């Protein structure tokens, strides 16, 4: 907006014209910023998801190498629904 205002002052344009041009310029830059932000958001989310999936894959491979079942669900010790629990 400042550049549009300076240009308008140098060319001795009316304030109403300069204000309108400044608002249009601000809107255009806001749209460019929005698109750039959406692209950056997508790239960061994709990168984090790939990193997370690689880490989970590495963890599961470690479990297999250690002889543990990576698909076993580990419950807490106080589980009331444990079928092996005797009264």
Coordinates of C-alpha atoms in Angstrom, one line a residue:
X1 CA 0.0 0.0 0.0
X2 CA 2.8 2.4 0.8
X3 CA 4.3 2.0 -2.6
X4 CA 1.0 2.8 -4.3
X5 CA 0.6 5.8 -2.0
X6 CA 4.1 7.1 -2.8
X7 CA 3.5 6.6 -6.5
X8 CA 0.2 8.4 -6.3
X9 CA 1.9 11.3 -4.4
X10 CA 4.6 11.6 -7.0
X11 CA 2.2 11.6 -9.9
X12 CA -0.2 14.0 -8.0
X13 CA -3.2 11.6 -8.3
X14 CA -6.4 12.0 -6.3
X15 CA -6.4 10.4 -2.9
X16 CA -9.6 8.4 -3.7
X17 CA -7.9 6.9 -6.8
X18 CA -4.8 6.1 -4.8
X19 CA -6.8 4.5 -2.0
X20 CA -8.7 2.3 -4.4
X21 CA -5.5 1.2 -6.2
X22 CA -3.9 0.5 -2.8
X23 CA -6.8 -1.7 -1.7
X24 CA -6.7 -3.6 -5.0
X25 CA -3.0 -4.1 -4.5
X26 CA -3.5 -5.3 -0.9
X27 CA -6.2 -7.7 -2.0
X28 CA -4.0 -9.2 -4.8
X29 CA -1.1 -9.6 -2.4
X30 CA -3.4 -11.2 0.2
X31 CA -4.6 -13.7 -2.4
X32 CA -1.0 -14.5 -3.4
X33 CA -0.1 -14.9 0.3
X34 CA -3.1 -17.2 0.9
X35 CA -2.2 -19.5 -2.0
X36 CA 1.5 -19.6 -0.9
X37 CA 0.3 -20.4 2.6
X38 CA -1.9 -23.2 1.4
X39 CA 1.0 -24.7 -0.7
X40 CA 3.3 -24.4 2.3
X41 CA 0.8 -26.1 4.6
X42 CA 0.3 -29.0 2.2
X43 CA 4.1 -29.5 1.8
X44 CA 4.7 -29.4 5.6
X45 CA 1.9 -31.8 6.3
X46 CA 3.0 -34.2 3.6
X47 CA 6.6 -34.1 4.8
X48 CA 5.5 -34.7 8.4
X49 CA 3.3 -37.6 7.4
X50 CA 6.1 -39.2 5.4
X51 CA 8.5 -38.7 8.3
X52 CA 5.9 -40.2 10.8
X53 CA 5.3 -43.2 8.5
X54 CA 9.0 -43.9 8.1
X55 CA 9.5 -43.7 11.9
X56 CA 6.6 -46.1 12.5
X57 CA 8.0 -48.5 9.8
X58 CA 11.4 -48.3 11.5
X59 CA 9.9 -49.0 14.9
X60 CA 7.9 -52.0 13.6
X61 CA 11.0 -53.4 11.9
X62 CA 12.8 -53.1 15.3
X63 CA 10.1 -55.1 17.0
X64 CA 10.3 -57.8 14.4
X65 CA 14.1 -58.0 14.7
X66 CA 13.6 -58.2 18.5
X67 CA 11.2 -61.2 18.0
X68 CA 8.2 -59.3 19.2
X69 CA 4.8 -59.2 17.5
X70 CA 4.3 -55.6 16.1
X71 CA 0.6 -56.2 15.7
X72 CA 0.0 -57.1 19.4
X73 CA -2.0 -54.5 21.3
X74 CA -0.6 -53.8 24.6
X75 CA -3.3 -53.0 27.2
X76 CA -2.8 -51.5 30.6
X77 CA -2.4 -53.8 33.6
X78 CA -5.7 -52.8 35.1
X79 CA -7.8 -53.9 32.2
X80 CA -11.2 -55.3 33.5
X81 CA -11.9 -57.1 30.2
X82 CA -8.8 -59.4 30.2
X83 CA -10.0 -62.9 29.3
X84 CA -6.9 -64.5 31.0
X85 CA -7.7 -62.9 34.4
X86 CA -9.0 -65.2 37.1
X87 CA -11.0 -64.3 40.1

